Coordinates of C-alpha atoms in Angstrom, one line a residue:
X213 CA 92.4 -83.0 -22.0
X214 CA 93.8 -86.4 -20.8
X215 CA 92.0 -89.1 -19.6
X216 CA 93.3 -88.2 -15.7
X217 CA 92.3 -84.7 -15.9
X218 CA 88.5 -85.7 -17.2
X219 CA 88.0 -88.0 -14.2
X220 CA 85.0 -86.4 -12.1
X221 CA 87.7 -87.0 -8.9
X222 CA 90.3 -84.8 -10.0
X223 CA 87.3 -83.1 -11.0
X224 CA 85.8 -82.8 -7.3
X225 CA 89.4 -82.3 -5.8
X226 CA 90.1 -79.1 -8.2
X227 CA 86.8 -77.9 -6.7
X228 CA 87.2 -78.3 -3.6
X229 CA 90.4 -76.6 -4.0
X230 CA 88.8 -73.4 -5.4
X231 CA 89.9 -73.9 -8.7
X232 CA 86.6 -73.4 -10.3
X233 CA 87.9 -72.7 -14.1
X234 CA 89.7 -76.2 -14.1
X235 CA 86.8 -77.9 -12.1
X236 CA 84.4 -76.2 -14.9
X237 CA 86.7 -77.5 -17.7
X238 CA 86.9 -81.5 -16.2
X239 CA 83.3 -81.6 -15.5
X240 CA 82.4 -80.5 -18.7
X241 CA 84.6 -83.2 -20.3
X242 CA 83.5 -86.2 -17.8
X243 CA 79.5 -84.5 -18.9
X244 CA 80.9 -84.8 -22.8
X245 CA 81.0 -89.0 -22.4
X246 CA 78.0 -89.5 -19.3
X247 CA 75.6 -86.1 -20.6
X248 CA 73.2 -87.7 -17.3
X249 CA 75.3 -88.7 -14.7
X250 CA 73.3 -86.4 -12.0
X251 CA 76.5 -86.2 -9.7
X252 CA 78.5 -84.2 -12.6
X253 CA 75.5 -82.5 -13.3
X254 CA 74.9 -81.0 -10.0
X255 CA 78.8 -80.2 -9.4
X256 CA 78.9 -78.6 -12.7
X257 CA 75.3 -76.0 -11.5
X258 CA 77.3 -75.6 -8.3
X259 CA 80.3 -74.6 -10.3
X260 CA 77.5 -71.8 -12.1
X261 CA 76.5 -71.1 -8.8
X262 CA 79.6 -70.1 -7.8
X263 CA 80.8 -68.1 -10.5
X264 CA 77.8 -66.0 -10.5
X265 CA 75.6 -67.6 -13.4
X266 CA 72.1 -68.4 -11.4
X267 CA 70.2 -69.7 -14.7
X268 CA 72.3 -71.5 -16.0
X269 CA 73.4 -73.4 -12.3
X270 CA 69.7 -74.1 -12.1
X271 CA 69.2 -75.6 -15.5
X272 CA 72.2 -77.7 -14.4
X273 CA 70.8 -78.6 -11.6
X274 CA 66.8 -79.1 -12.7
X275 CA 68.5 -81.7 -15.1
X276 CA 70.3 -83.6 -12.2
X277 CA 66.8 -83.5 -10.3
X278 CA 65.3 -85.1 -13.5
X279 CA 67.5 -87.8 -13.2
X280 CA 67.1 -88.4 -9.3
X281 CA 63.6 -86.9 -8.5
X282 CA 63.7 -85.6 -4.9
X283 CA 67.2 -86.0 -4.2
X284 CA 67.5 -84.1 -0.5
X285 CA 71.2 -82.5 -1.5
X286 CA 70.0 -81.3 -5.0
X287 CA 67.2 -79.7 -3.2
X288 CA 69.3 -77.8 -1.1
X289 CA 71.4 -76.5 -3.5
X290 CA 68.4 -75.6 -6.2
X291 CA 67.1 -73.7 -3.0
X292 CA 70.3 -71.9 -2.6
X293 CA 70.7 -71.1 -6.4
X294 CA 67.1 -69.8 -6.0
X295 CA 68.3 -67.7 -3.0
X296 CA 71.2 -65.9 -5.1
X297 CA 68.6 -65.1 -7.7
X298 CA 66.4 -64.1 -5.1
X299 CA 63.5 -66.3 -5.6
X300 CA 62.9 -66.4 -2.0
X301 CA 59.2 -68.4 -1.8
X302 CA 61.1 -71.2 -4.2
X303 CA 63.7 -71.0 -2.6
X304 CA 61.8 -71.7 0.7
X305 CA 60.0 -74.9 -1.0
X306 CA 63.1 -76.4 -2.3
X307 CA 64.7 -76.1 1.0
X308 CA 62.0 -77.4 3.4
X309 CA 61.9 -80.6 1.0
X310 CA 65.2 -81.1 1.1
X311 CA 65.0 -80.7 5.3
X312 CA 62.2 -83.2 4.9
X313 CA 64.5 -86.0 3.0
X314 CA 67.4 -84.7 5.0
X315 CA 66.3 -83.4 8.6
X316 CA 69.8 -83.9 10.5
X317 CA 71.6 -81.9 7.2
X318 CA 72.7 -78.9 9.3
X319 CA 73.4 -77.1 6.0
X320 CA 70.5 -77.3 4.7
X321 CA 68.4 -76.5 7.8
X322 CA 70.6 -73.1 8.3
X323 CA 70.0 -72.3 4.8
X324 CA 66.4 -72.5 4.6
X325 CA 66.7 -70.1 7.9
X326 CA 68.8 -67.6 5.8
X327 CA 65.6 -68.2 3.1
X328 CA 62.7 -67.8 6.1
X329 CA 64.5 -64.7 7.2
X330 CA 64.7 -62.8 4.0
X331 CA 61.5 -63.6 3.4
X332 CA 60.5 -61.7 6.8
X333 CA 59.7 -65.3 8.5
X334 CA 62.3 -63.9 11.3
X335 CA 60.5 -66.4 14.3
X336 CA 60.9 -69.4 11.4
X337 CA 64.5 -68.5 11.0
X338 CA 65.5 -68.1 14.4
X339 CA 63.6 -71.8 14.6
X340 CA 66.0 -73.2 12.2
X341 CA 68.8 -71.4 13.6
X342 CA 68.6 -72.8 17.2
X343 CA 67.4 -76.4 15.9
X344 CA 70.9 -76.3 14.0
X345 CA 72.9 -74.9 16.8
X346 CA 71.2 -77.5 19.1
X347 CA 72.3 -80.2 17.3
X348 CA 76.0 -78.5 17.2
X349 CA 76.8 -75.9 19.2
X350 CA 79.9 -75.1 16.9
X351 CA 78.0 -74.6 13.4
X352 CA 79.9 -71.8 12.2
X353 CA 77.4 -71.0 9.5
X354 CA 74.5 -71.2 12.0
X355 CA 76.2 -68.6 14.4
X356 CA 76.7 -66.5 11.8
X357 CA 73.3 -66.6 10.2
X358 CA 72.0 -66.3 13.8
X359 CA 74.0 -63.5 14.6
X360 CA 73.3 -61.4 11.9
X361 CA 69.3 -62.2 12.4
X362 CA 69.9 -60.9 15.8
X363 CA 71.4 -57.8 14.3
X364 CA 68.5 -57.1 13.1
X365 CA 66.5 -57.4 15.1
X366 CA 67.9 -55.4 17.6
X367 CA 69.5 -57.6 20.2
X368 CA 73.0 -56.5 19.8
X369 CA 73.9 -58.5 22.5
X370 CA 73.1 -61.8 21.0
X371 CA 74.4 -60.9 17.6
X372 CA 77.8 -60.0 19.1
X373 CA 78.0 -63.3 21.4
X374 CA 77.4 -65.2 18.4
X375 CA 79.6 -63.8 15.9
X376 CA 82.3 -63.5 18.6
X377 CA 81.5 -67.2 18.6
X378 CA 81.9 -67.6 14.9
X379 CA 85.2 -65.8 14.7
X380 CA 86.7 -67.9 17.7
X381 CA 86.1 -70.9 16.0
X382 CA 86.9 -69.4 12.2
X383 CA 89.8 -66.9 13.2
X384 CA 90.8 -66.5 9.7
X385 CA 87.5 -65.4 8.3
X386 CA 87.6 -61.9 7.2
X387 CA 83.4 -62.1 7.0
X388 CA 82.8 -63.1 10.5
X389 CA 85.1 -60.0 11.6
X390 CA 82.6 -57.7 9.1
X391 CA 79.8 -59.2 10.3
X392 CA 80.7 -58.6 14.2
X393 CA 81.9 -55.2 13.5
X394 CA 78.5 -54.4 11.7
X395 CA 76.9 -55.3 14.1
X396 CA 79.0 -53.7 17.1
X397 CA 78.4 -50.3 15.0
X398 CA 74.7 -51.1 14.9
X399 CA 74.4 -51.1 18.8
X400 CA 77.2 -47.3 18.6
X401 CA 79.5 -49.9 19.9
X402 CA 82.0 -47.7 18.5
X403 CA 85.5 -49.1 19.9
X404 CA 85.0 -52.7 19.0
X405 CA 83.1 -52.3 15.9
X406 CA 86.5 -50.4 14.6
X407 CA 88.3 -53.1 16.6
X408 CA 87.0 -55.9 14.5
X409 CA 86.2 -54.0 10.9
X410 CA 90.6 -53.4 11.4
X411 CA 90.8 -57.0 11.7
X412 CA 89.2 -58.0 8.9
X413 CA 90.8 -55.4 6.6
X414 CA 94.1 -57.1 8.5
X415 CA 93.0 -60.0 6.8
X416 CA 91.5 -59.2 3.8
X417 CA 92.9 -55.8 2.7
X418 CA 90.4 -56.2 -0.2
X419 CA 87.4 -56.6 1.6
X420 CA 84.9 -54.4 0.1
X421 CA 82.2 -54.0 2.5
X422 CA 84.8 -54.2 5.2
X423 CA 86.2 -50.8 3.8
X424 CA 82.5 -49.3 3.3
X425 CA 81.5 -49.9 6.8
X426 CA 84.6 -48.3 8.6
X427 CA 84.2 -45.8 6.2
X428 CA 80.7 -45.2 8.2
X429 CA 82.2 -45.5 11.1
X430 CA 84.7 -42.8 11.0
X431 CA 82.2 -40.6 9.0
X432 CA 79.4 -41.0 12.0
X433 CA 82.9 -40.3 14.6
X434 CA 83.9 -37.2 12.6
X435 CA 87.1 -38.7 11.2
X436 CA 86.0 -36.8 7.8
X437 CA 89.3 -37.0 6.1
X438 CA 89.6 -40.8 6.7
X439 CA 85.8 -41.4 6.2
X440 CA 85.4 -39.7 2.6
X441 CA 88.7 -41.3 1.8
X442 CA 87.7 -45.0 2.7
X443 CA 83.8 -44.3 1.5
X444 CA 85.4 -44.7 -2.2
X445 CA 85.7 -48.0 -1.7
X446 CA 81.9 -47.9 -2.2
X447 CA 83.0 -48.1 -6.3
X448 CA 84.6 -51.5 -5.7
X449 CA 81.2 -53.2 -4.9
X450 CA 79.6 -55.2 -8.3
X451 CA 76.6 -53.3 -8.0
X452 CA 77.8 -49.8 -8.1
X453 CA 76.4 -48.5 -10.8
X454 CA 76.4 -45.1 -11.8
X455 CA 76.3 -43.0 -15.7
X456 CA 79.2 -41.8 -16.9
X457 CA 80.1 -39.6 -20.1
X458 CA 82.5 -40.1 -22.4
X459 CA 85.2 -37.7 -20.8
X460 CA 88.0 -38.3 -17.7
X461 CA 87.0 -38.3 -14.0
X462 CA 87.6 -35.3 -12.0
X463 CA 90.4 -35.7 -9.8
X464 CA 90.5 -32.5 -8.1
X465 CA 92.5 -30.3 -10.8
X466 CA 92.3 -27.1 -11.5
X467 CA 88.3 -26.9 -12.6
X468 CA 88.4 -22.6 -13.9
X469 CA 86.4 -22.5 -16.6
X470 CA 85.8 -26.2 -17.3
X471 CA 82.9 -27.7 -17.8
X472 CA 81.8 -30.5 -15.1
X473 CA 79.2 -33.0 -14.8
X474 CA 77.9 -34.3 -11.1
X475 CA 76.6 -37.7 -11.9
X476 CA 74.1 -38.1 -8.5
X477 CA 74.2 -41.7 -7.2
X478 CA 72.2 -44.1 -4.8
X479 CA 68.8 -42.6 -3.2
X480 CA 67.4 -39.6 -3.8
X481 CA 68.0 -38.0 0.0
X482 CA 71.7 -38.6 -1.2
X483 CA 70.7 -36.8 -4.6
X484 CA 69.5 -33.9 -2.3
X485 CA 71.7 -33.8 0.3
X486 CA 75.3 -33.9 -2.1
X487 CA 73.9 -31.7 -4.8
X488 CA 75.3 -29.0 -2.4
X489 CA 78.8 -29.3 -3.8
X490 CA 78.1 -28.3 -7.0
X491 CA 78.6 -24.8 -5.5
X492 CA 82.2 -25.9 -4.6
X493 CA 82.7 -26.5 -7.9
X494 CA 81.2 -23.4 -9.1
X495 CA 83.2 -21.8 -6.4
X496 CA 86.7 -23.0 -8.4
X497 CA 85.3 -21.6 -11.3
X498 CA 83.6 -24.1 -12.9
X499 CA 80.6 -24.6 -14.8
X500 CA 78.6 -27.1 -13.4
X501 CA 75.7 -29.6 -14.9
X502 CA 73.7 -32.0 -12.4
X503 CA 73.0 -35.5 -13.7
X504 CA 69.7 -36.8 -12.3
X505 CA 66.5 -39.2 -12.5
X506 CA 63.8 -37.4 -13.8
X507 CA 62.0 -37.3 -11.1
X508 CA 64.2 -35.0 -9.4
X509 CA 65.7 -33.3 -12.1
X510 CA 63.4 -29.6 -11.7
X511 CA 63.5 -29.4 -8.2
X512 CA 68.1 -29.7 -8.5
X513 CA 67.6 -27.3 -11.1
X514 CA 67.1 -25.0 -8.9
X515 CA 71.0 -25.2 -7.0
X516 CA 71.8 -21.9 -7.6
X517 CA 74.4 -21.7 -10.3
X518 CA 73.7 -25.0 -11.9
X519 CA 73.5 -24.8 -16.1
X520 CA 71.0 -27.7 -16.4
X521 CA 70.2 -30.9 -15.1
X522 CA 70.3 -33.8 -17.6
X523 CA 68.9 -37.0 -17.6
X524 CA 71.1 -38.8 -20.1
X525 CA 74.5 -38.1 -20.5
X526 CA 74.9 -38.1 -23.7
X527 CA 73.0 -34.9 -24.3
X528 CA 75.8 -32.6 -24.0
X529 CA 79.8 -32.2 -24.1
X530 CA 81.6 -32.0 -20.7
X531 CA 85.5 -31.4 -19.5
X532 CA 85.2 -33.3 -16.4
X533 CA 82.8 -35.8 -14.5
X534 CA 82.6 -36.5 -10.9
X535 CA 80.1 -38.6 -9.1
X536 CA 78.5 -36.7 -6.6
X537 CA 79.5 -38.6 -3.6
X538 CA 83.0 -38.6 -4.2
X539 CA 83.1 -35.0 -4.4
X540 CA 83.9 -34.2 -0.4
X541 CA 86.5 -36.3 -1.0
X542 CA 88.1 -34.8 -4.2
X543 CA 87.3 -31.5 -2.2
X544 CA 89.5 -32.9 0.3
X545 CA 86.7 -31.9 3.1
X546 CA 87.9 -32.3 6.7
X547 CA 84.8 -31.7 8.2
X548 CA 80.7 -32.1 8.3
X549 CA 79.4 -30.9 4.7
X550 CA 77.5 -28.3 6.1
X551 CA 76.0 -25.1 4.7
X552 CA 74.7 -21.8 5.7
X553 CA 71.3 -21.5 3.9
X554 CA 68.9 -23.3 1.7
X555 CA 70.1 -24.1 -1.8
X556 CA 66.9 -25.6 -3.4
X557 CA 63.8 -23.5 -4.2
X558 CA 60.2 -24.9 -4.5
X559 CA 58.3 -23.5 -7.4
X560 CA 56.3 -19.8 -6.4
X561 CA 52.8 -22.1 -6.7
X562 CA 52.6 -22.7 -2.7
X563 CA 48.9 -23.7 -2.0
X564 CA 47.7 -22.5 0.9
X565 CA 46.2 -25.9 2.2
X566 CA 49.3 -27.2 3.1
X567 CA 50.2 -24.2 6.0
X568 CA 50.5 -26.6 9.4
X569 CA 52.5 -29.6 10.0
X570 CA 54.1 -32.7 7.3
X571 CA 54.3 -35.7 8.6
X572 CA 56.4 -38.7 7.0
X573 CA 56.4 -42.2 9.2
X574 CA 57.6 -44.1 6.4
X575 CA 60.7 -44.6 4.3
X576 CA 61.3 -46.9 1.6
X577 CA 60.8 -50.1 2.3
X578 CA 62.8 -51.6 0.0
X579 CA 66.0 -49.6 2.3
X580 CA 67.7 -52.2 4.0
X581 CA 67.5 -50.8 7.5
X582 CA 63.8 -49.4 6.7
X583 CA 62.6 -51.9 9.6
X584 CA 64.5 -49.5 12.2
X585 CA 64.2 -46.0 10.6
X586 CA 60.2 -46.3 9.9
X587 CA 57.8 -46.0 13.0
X588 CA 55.7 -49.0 13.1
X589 CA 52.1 -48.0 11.2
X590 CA 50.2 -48.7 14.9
X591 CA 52.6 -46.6 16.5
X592 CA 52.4 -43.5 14.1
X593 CA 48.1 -44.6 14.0
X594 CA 48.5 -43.7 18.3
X595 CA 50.3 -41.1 17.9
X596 CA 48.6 -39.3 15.0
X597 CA 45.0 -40.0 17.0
X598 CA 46.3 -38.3 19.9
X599 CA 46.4 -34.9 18.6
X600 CA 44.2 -32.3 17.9
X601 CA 46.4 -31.2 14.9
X602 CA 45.7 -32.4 12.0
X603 CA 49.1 -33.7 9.8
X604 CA 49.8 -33.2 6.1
X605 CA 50.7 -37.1 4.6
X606 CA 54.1 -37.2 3.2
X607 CA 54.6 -40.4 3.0
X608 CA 55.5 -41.0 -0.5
X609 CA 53.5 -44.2 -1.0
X610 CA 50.9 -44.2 1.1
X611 CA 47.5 -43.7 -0.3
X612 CA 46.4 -39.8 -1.0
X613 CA 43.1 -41.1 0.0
X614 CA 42.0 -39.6 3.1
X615 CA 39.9 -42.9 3.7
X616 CA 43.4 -45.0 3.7
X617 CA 45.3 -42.7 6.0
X618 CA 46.0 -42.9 10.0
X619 CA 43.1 -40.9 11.7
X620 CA 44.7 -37.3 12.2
X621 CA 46.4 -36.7 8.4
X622 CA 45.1 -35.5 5.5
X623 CA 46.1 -36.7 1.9
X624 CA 47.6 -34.7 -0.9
X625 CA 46.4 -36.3 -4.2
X626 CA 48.9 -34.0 -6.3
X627 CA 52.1 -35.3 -5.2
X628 CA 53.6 -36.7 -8.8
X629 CA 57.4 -35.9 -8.2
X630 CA 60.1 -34.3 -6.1
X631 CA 58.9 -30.5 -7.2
X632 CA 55.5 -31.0 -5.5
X633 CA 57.4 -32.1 -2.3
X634 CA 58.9 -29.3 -2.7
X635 CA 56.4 -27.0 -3.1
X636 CA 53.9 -28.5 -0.4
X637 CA 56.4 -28.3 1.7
X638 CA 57.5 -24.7 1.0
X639 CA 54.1 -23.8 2.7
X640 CA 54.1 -25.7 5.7
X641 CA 55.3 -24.2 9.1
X642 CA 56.8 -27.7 10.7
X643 CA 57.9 -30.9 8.6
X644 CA 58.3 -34.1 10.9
X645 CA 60.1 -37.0 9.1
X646 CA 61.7 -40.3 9.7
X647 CA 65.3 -40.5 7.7
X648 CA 64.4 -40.2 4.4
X649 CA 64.3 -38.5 1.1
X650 CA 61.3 -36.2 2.3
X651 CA 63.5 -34.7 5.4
X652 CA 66.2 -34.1 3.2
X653 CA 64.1 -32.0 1.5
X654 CA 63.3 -30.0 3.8
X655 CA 66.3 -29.3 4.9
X656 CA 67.4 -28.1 2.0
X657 CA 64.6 -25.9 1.2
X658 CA 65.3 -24.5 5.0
X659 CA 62.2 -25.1 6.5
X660 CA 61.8 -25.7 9.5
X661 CA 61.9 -30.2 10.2
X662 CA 62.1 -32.7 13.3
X663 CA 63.9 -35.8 12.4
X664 CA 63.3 -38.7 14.2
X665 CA 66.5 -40.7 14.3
X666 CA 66.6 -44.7 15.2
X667 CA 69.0 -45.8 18.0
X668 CA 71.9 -46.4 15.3
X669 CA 71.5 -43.7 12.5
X670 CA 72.8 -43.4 9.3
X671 CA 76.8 -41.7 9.3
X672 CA 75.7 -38.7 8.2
X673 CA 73.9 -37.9 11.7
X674 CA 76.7 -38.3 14.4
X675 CA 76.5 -40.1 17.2
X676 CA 74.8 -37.2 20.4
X677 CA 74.0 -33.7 18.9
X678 CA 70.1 -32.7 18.3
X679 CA 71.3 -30.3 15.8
X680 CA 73.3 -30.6 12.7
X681 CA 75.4 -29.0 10.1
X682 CA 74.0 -30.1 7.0
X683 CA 70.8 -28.4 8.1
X684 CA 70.5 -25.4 9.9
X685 CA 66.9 -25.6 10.6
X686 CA 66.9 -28.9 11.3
X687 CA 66.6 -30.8 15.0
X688 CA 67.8 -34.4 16.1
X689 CA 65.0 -36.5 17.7
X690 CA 67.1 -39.5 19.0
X691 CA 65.9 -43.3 20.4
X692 CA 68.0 -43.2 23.6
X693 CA 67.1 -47.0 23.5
X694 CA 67.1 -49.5 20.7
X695 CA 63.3 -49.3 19.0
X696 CA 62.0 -46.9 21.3
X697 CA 59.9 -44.7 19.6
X698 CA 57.4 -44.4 21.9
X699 CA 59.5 -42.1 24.5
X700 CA 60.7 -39.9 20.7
X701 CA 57.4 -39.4 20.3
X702 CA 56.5 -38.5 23.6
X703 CA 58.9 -36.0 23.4
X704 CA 57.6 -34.6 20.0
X705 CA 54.3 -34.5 21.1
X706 CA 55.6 -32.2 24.2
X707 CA 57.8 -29.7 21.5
X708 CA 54.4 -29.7 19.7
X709 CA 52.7 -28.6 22.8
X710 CA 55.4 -25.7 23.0
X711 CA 54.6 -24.1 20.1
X712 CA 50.6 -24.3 20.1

């Protein structure tokens, strides 16, 4: 390397460029002849940063602290390193330091609200958010970050000023466009969210979650040939992870008497609900194996049809593989994935505590739109008290203890996998679930089950109907209003009054 290309400016100006490899290589060699110069080594943990290796930007970075203790722009960027590695309570002390040595450094303030707010602190980072956009009006990071707050938190309205804000001043940033179309589809905004996910993909054909969320939206519109079609982009994402034997990838040929393994992917109501083409595969005359968690492996054993269910996929020898949520696409589906009957069965030991009425207010919490599918636990408490009924708990991790339970529900101490779901609720006469695995469940078991649906629901719901296809015995409970439960419940509690 010559003595040009190792001077930390050409060094800076290839960064700043995007040319991370060459920025990399000149910072290493200025680092070779000053090993402490805490400029070079912070450039060189941003560099880390960006190319994805958090522990090793942070060494970089700890070492450049060493050498200027308290440095207010190291700070910021050891909180934002913390961030990606999702340290968020480190992250949040590095970054209110840094504000303290740095209060006017609009950067740094909007990142410790991006820290506050996944942390839960949304009031904190709304705080930072409008202290930064008070100061400038025209922070494009602080609209955005504001914006997408506000999309979660239900104000559509704000979200979609802001981001519409964002993109006016950043026309050329396919994120903003995502961002704005997200959260126009959040609020069934319908017409411009497509309007501005097209945009993006205008601008970035590449765009990955661009791709996913129209993908959604033409899936929750009924576009189903356009939908499954775009929803592959789904593999493109860096965290799509998903076991695969050693043998090709179905691609819809001819699947007589081959052997084909359905590798099930993302959460278990997905498990559940796609399992269901397996029988169009068995339908072409295929043999067909389920792939599987362990937890759920017995109860999709029971797909009629389906050899075995496997938990590894080296235990057996297979034609063809196809993940599960490809499938309506390979199938070339042009409509809703619905089906006629139940195709899981709960095991013949149905006890006959649980006859009466399931009750599920929770989903995962850990589910990024949890916050807007699961009642609020005071809500559910008010509602649950108000009966004379008393509710079976299906709330997968909530306490079997009666003691720890909402007045009004009882606890089921036996519940160690999806099979006891399963056969709990074979025997009860009403399931009533927020969207999650445990109404997936029952639909595909048949049983009777009252889903209560948030404002914006998940694709697979549609936009109006109280009925669906994917379940026959299953009935639509909609918020007509963003976060209303209280009027869903009101008018579950009438339905329940029907059948009493």
């Amino acid at each position: 390397m010559t003595a040009v290309q190792a001077n930390p400016g050409a060094g800076l100006a290839a960064h700043q460029a995007g040319d991370l490899a060459t920025a990399a290589d000149i910072y290493d060699a200025c680092l070779k002849s000053d090993p402490g110069n805490p400029d070079l080594l912070h450039l060189r943990g941003l560099i880390y940063h960006q190319t994805g290796d958090q522990a090793a930007a942070l060494m970089s970075i700890d070492r450049a602290l060493a050498k200027a203790p308290g440095a207010p722009l190291f700070l910021g960027s050891r909180g934002v390193v913390l961030l990606a590695s999702g340290e968020l309570t480190a992250a949040c002390e590095a970054l209110e330091a840094a504000h303290q040595g740095r209060s006017d450094d609009l950067k740094i303030l909007t990142n410790l609200g991006l820290a506050k707010g996944r942390l839960g602190d949304f009031a904190a980072a709304r705080a930072c958010y409008d202290q930064a956009l008070a100061r400038d009006p025209h922070y494009v990071d602080a609209l955005i970050n504001r914006g997408n707050l506000l999309e979660r938190l239900d104000d559509i309205a704000g979200a979609v000023a802001d981001l519409t804000a964002a993109h006016e001043l950043a026309p050329d940033n396919p994120d903003i466009l995502n961002n704005l179309g997200f959260a126009c589809l959040s609020g069934n905004r319908t017409g411009e969210a497509r309007q501005a996910l097209t945009a993006a993909l205008t601008l970035s054909p590449a765009h990955v979650e661009t791709a996913v969320n129209l993908a959604h939206l033409d899936l929750l519109t009924g576009d189903y040939l356009a939908g499954w079609h775009g929803y592959e982009a789904r593999r493109r994402r860096t965290n799509w992870r998903v076991a695969s034997p050693d043998c090709p990838e179905w691609q819809g040929e001819d699947v007589r008497g081959r052997h084909v393994l359905v590798v099930c992917e993302q959460g278990y109501g997905d498990a559940i609900q796609f399992a269901r083409h397996a029988l169009d595969l068995l339908d072409r005359g295929a043999s067909v194996d389920l792939y599987a968690d362990a937890c759920i492996a017995d109860l999709l054993s029971t797909v009629p049809g389906v050899g075995k269910v496997v938990s590894d996929v080296s235990a057996g020898e297979w034609d063809f593989w196809a993940p599960a949520m490809s499938l309506p696409f390979q199938l070339g589906l042009d409509g809703p994935p619905g089906i006629a009957a139940a195709y899981l069965t709960a095991p013949r030991t149905v006890v006959a505590m649980t006859r009466g009425t399931g009750f599920c207010f929770q989903g995962n919490p850990r589910h990024r739109n949890d916050v807007r599918r699961s009642l609020p636990d005071d809500l559910a408490a008010a509602f649950l008290n108000s009966r004379d009924e008393l509710f079976v708990s299906l709330n997968r991790d909530i306490s079997s203890d009666d003691d720890q339970l909402p007045g009004g529900m009882r606890g089921r101490g036996d519940i160690k996998d999806f099979t006891d779901f399963a056969r709990i609720i074979a025997g009860l006469d009403l399931v009533i679930s927020v969207d999650t695995a445990v109404a997936h469940l029952a639909g595909a078991l048949g049983r009777p089950c009252w889903l209560l649906l948030p404002f914006s629901p998940d694709w697979r719901w549609g936009l109006a109907s109280e009925v669906t296809p994917l379940y026959p015995e299953m009935r639509l409970f909609r918020q007509t209003e963003p976060g209303d439960w209280q009027a869903v419940l009101a008018r579950v509690a009438t339905e329940l009054d029907k059948r009493s």
